[in-house]
Short mmCIF file of C-alpha atoms (C1' of nucleotides) in Angstrom, two decimals:
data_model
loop_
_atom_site.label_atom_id
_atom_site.label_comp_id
_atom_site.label_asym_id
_atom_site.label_seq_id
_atom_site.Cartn_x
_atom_site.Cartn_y
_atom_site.Cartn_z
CA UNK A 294 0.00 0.00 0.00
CA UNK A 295 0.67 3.44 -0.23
CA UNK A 296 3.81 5.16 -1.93
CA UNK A 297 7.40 3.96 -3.15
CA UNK A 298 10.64 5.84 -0.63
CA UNK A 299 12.51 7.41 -2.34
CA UNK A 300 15.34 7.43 0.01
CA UNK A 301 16.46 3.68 0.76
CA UNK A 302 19.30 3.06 3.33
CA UNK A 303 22.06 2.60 1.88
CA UNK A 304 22.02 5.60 -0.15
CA UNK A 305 21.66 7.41 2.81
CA UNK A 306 24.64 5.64 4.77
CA UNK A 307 26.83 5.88 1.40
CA UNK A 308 26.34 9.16 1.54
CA UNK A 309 26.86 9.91 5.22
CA UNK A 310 30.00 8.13 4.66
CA UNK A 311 31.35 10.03 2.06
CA UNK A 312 29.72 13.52 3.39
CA UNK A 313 31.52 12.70 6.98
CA UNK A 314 34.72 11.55 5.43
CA UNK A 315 34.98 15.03 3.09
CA UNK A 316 33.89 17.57 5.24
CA UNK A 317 34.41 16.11 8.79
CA UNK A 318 31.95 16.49 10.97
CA UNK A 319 31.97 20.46 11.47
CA UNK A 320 30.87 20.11 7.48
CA UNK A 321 28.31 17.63 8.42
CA UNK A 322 24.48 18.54 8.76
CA UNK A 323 21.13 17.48 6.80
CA UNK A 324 21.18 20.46 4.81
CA UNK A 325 24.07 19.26 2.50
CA UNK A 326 22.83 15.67 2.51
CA UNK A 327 19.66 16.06 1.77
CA UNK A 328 21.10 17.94 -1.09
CA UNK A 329 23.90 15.32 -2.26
CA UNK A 330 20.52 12.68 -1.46
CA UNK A 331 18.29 14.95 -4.11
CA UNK A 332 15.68 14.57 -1.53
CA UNK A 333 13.90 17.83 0.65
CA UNK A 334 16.02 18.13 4.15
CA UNK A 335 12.34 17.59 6.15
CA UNK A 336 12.60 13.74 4.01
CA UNK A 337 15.57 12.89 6.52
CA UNK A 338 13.85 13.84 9.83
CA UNK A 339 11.27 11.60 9.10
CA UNK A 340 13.79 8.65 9.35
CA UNK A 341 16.52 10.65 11.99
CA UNK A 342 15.63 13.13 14.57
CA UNK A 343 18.69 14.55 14.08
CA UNK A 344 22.66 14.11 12.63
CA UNK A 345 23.93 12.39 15.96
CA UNK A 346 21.52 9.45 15.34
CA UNK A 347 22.57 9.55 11.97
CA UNK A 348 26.15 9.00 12.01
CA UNK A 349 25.77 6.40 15.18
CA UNK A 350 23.16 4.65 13.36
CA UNK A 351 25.97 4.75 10.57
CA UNK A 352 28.98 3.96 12.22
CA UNK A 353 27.38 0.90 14.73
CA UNK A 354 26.67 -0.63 11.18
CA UNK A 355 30.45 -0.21 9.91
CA UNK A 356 31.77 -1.31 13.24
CA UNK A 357 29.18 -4.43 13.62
CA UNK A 358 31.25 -5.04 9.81
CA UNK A 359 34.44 -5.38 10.93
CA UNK A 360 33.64 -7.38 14.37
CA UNK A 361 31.68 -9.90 12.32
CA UNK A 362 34.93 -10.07 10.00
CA UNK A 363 37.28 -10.14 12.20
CA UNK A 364 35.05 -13.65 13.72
CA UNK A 365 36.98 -15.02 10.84
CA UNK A 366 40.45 -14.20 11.92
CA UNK A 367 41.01 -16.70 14.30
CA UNK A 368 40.37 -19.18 11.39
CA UNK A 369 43.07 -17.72 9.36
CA UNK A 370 46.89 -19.51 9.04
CA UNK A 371 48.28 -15.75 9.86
CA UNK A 372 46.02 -14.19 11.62
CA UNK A 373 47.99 -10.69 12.59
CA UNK A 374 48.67 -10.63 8.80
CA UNK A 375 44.66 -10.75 7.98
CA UNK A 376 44.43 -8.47 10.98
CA UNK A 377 46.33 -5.97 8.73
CA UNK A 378 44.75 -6.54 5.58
CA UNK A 379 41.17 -5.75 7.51
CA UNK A 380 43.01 -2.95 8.34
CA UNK A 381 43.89 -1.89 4.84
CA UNK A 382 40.25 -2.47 3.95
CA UNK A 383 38.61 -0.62 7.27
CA UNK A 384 41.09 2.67 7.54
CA UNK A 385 38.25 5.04 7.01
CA UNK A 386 36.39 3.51 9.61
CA UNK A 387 38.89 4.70 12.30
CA UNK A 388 38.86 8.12 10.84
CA UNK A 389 35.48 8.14 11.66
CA UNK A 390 35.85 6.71 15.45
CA UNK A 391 38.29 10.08 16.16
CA UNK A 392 34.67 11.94 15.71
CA UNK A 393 33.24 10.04 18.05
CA UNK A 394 34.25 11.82 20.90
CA UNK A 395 32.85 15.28 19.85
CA UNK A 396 29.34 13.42 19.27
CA UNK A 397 26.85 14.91 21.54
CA UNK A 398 26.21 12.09 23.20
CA UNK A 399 22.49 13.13 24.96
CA UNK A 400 21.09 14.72 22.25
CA UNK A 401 18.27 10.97 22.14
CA UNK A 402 17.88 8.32 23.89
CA UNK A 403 18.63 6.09 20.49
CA UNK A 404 22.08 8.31 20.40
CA UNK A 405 23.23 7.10 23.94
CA UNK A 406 21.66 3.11 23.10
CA UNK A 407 24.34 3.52 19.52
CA UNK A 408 26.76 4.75 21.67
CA UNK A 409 27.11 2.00 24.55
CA UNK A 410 26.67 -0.20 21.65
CA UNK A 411 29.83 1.24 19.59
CA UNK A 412 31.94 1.32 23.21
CA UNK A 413 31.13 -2.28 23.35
CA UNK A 414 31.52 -3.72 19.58
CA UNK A 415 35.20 -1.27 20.25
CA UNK A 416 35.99 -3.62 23.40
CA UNK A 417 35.16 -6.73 21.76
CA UNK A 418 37.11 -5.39 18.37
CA UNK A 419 40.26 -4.85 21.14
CA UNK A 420 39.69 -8.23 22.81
CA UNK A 421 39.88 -10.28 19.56
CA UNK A 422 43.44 -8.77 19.18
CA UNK A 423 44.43 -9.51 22.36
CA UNK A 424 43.00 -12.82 22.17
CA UNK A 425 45.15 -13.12 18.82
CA UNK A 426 48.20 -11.93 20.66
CA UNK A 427 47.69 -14.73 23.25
CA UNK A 428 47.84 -17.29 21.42
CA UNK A 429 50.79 -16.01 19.23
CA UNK A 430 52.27 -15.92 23.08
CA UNK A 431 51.27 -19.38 24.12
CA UNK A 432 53.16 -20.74 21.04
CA UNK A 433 56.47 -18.93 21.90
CA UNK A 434 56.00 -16.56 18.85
CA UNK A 435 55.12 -13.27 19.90
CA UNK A 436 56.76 -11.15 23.05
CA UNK A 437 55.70 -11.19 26.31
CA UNK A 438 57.75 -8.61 28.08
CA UNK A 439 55.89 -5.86 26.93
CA UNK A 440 52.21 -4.94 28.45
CA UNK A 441 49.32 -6.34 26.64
CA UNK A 442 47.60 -3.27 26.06
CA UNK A 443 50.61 -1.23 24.35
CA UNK A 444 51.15 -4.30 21.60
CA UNK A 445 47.24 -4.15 21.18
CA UNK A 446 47.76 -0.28 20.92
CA UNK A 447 50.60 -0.69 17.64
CA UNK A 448 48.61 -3.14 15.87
CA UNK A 449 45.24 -0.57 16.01
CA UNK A 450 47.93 2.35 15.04
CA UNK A 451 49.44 1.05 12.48
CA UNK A 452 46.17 1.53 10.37
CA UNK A 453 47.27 5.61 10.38
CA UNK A 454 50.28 4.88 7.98
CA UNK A 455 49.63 6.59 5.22
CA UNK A 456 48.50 3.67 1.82
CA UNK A 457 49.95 6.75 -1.07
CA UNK A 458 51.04 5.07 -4.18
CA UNK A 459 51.20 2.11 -2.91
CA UNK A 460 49.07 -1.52 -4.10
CA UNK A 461 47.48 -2.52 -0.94
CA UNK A 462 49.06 -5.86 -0.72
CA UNK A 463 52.17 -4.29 -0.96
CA UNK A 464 50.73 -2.45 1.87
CA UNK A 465 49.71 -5.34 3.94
CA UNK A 466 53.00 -6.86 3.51
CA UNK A 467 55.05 -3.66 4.38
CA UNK A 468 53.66 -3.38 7.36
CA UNK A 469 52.87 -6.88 8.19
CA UNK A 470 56.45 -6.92 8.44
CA UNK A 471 57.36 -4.01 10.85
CA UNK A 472 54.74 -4.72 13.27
CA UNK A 473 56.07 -7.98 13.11
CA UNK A 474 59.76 -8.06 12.95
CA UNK A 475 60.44 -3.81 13.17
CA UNK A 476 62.49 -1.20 11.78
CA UNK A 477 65.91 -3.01 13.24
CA UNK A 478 67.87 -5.12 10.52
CA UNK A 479 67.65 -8.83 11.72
CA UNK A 480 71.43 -10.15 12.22
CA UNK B 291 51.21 54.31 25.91
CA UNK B 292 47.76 53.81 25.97
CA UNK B 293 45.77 50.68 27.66
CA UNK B 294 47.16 48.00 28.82
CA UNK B 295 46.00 44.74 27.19
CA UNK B 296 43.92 42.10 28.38
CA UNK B 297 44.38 39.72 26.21
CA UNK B 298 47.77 37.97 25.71
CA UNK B 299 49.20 35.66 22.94
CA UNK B 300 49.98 32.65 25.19
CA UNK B 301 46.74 32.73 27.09
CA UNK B 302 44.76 32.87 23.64
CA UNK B 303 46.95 29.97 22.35
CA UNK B 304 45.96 27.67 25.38
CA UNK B 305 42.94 28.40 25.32
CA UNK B 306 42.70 27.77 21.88
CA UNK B 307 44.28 24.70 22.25
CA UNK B 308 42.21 23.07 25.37
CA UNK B 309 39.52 23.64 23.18
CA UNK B 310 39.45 22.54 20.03
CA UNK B 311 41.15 19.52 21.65
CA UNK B 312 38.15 19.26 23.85
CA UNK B 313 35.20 20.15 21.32
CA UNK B 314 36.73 19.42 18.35
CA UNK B 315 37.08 21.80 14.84
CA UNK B 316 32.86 21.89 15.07
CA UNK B 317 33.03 22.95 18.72
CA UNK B 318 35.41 25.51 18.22
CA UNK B 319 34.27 29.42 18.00
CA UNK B 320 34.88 32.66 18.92
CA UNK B 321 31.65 32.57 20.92
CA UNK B 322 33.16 29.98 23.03
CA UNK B 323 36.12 30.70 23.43
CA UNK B 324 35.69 34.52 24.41
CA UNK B 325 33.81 32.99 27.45
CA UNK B 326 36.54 31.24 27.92
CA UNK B 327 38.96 34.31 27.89
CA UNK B 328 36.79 36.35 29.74
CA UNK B 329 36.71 38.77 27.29
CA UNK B 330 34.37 40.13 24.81
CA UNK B 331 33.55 37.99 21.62
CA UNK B 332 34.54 41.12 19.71
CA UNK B 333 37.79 42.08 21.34
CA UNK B 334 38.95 38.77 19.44
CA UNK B 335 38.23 39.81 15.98
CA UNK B 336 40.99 42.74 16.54
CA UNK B 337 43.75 40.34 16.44
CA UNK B 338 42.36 37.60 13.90
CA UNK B 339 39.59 38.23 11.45
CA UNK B 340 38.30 34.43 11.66
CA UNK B 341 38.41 31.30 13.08
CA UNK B 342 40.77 30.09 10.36
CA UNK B 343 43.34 32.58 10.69
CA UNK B 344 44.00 32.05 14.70
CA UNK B 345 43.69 28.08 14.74
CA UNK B 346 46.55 28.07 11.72
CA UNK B 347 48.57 30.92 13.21
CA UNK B 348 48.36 28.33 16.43
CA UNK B 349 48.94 24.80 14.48
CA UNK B 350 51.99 26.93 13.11
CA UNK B 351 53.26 28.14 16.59
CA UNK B 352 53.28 24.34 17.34
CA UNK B 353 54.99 22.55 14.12
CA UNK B 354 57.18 25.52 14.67
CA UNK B 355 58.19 24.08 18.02
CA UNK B 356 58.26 20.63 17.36
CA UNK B 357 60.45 21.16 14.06
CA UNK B 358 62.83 23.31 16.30
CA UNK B 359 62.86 20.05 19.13
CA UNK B 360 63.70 17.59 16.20
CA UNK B 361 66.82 19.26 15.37
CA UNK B 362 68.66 17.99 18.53
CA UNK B 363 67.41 14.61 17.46
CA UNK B 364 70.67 14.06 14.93
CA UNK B 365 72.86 15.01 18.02
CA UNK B 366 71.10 12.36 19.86
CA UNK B 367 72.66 8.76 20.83
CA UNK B 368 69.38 7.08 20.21
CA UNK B 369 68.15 9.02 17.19
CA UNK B 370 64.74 7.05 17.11
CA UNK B 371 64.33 6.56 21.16
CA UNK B 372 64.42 10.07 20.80
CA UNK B 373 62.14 10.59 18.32
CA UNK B 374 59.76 8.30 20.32
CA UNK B 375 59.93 10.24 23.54
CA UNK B 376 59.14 13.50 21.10
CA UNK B 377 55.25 12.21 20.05
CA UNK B 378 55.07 11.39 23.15
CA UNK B 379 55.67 15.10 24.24
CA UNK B 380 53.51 16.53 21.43
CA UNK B 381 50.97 13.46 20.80
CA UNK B 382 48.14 16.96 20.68
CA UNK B 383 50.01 17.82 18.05
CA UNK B 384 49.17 15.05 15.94
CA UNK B 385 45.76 15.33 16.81
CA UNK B 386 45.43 18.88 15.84
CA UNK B 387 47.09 18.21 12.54
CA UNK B 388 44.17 16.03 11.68
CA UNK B 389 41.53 18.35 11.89
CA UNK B 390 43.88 20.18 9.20
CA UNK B 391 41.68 18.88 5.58
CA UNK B 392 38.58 20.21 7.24
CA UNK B 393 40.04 24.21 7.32
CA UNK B 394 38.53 26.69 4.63
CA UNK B 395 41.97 27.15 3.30
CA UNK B 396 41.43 29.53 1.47
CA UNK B 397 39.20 32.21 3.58
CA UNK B 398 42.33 34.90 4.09
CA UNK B 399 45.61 35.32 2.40
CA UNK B 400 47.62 35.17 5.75
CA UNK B 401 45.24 31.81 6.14
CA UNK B 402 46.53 30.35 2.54
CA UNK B 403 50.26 31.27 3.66
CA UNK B 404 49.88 29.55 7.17
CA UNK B 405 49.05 26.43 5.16
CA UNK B 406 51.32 26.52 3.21
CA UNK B 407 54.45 27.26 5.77
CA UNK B 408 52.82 24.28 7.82
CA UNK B 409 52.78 21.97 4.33
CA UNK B 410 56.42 22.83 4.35
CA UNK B 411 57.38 21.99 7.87
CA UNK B 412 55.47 18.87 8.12
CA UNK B 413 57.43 18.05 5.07
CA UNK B 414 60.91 19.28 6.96
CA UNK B 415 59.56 16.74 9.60
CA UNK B 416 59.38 13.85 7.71
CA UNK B 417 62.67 14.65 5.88
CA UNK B 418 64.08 14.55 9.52
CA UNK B 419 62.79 11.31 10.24
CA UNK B 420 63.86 10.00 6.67
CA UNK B 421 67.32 10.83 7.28
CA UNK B 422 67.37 9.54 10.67
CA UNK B 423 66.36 6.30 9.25
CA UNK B 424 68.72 6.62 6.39
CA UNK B 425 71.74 6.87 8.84
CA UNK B 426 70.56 3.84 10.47
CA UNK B 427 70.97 1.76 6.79
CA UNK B 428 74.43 3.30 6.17
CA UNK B 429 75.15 2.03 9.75
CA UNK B 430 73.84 -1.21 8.51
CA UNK B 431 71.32 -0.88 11.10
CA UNK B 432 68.25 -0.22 9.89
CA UNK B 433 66.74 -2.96 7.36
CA UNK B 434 66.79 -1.55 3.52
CA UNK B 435 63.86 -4.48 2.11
CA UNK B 436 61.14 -1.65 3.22
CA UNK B 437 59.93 1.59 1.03
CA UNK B 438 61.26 4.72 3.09
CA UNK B 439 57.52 6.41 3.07
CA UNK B 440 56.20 3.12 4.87
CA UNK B 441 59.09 3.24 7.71
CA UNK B 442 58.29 6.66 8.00
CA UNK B 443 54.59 5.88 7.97
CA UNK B 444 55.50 3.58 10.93
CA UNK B 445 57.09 6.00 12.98
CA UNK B 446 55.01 8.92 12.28
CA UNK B 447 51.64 6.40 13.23
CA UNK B 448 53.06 5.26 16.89
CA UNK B 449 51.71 8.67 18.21
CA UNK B 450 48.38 6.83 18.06
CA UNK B 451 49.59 4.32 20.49
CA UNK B 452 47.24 5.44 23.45
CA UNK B 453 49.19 6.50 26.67
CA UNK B 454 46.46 5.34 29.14
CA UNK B 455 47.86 4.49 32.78
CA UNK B 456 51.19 4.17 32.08
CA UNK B 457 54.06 6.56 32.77
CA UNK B 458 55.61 8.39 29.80
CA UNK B 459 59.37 6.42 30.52
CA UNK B 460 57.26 3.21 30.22
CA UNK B 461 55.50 4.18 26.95
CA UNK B 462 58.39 5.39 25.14
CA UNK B 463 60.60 2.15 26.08
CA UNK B 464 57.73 -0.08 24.82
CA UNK B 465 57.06 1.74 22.15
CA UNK B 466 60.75 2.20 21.09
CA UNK B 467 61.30 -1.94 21.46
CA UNK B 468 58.28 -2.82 19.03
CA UNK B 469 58.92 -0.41 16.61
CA UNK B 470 62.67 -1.09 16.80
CA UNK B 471 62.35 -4.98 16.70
CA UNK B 472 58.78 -6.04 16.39
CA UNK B 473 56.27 -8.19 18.31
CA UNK B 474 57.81 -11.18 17.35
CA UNK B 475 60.03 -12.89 19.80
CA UNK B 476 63.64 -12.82 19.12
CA UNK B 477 64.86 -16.46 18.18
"C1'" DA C 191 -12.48 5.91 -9.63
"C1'" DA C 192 -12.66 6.64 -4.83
"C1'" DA C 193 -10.69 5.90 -0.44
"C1'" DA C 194 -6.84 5.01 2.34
"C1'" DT C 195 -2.33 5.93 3.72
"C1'" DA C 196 2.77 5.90 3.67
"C1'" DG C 197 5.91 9.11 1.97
"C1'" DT C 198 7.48 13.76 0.71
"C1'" DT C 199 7.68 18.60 0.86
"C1'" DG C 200 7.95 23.83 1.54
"C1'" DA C 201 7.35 27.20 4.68
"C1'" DC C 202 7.81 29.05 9.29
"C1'" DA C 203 9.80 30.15 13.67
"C1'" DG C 204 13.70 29.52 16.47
"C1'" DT C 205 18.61 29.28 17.63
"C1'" DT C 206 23.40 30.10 17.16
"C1'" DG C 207 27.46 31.86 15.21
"C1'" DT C 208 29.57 35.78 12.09
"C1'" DG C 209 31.65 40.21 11.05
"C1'" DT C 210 31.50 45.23 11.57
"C1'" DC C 211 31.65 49.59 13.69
"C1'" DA C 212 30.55 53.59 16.44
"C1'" DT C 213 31.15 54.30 21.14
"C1'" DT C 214 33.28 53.73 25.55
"C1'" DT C 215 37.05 52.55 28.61
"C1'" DT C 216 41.61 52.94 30.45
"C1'" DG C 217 46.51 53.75 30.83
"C1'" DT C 218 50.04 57.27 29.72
"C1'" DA C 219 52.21 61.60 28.58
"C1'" DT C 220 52.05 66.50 28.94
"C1'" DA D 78 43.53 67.56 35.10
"C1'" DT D 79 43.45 67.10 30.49
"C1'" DA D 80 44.35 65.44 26.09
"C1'" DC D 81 45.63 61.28 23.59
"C1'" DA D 82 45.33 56.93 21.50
"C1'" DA D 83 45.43 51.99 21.97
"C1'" DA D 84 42.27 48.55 23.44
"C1'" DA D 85 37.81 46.71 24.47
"C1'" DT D 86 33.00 46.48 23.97
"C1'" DG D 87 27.83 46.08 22.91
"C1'" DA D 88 24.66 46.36 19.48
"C1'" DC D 89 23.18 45.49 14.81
"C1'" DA D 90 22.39 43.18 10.48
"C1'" DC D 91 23.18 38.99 8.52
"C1'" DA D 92 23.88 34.13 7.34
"C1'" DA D 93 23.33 29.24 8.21
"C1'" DC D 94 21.46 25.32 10.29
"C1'" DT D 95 17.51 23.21 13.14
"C1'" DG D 96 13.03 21.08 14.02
"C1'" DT D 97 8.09 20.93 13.14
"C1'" DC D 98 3.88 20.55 10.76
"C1'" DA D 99 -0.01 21.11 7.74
"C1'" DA D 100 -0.55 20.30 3.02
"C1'" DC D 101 0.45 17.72 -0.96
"C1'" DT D 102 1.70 13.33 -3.83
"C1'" DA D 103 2.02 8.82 -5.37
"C1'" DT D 104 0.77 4.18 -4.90
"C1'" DT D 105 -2.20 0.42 -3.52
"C1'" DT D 106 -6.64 -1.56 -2.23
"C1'" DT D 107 -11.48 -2.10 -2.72
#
DNA sequence: AAAATAGTTGACAGTTGTGTCATTTTGTAT
DNA sequence: ATACAAAATGACACAACTGTCAACTATTTT
């Protein structure tokens, strides 16, 4: 019954995405979406009450992504090496996590639900590392004199070096290879 | 002669600082951060005609220092420890840089020059780092099978290793042994 | 083809930040 | 004490985004 949206979901998250990632979030409001979204800026409140339930809404979708991807890691043969190509494949969604703290986190009820949500998906995200890192300590291969939480910190920073003119397995590899072995010639 | 003033630079600069690091680029204003001065919103706009102009003439005050800092670096006996323990020191830095894309670059001339100067420092910064690293592979020390721009990458992206209850001595030493030899265990 | 209704829209009122400038304040020199 | 000029200010006009709602539109059902 009744009439055909015009707006459909993922036009409205592939935009968000894109708007978010170009202008940040100062550039960020339903005036310039609904635009981009050739659709009247009242359309969007009918779905959103307002931007912070947007992006949330939009990045507890990318994050539930990655955690259900990453379920996958632990059947991998190198699993810090897949780690770093979901890495490769995710970098934009950690540029939009460094927002997250400037989200007004009140503004709804839904907001604070997305939010508690996002904090835990992120704990889980950092547990599946560390659970990684275990087991790469239980067989002998990976470090243990160093604290947990600063080799779970390198592996999450490592997704700020910069991809520019490079193929991203060469990427993947690159890297794969510091984190694992570091800058130090072997001898 | 005249009136004293009651506004000075280095008061304007922390200020400017504690908040855009705590509101973020869309927090930031000259409503705000008047309040924050105590001083009239106006009073403001006889130093800096925009928001633009005093955030780069501050991001420049800070590369500024930083590249200054980094020339001791070469005197150094650990180049890269020393390095290390510099993020650590100016990890806000980083974080400031990255609101950087989001700037109306082009909104006043002394705006477009600011960005420019800063393109060329951050560039003097990495060709620091670069030759750091270089000295390390004449020394034999510093393994050659890598592209420069992803060592670099590497060094530039442990800033985002987060600090979090531990004491900066204890970062910097972790942080210096993984990205000097990896998290692999030595065999 | 008329009724029902989900979906869309433009217009309105409200809020917040911007940039300017004539006026006022305040420290200093005569 | 008076004249002066640098500094600060409040008020004004404006520009941009927000949120709401009554009216309109398109599609389906009967």
């Amino acid at each position: 019954m009744s009439r055909k949206k015009t707006m459909d979901q993922s036009q409205l998250f592939y935009e968000t995405e894109k708007l978010i990632l170009e202008s940040g979030y100062a550039g960020f409001h339903f005036k310039a979406l609904s635009e981009r979204l050739g659709v009247a800026r009242s359309t969007i409140y009918n779905y959103y009450t307002n931007k912070e339930e947007l992006i949330t809404d939009y990045m507890l979708h990318l994050l539930n992504g990655v955690v259900e991807k990453m379920e996958q890691v632990e059947k991998e043969e190198e699993p810090l090496k897949y780690l770093i190509y979901l890495w490769s494949r995710y970098a934009h969604m950690h540029q939009m996590l460094q927002i997250m703290p400037y989200i007004d986190q009140h503004s709804t009820a839904r907001v604070e639900e997305n939010i508690k949500k996002m904090f835990a998906l992120f704990h889980e995200m950092k547990q599946k590392i560390e659970s990684i890192l275990k087991d790469g300590q239980n067989q002998g291969e990976i470090r243990t004199d160093i604290q947990m939480k600063t080799l779970v910190g390198l592996v999450m920073a490592t997704v700020q070096v910069p991809v520019q003119h490079t193929s991203q397995s060469q990427w993947i590899e690159e890297v794969y290879q510091l984190v694992a072995h570091g800058l130090k010639k072997e001898k």
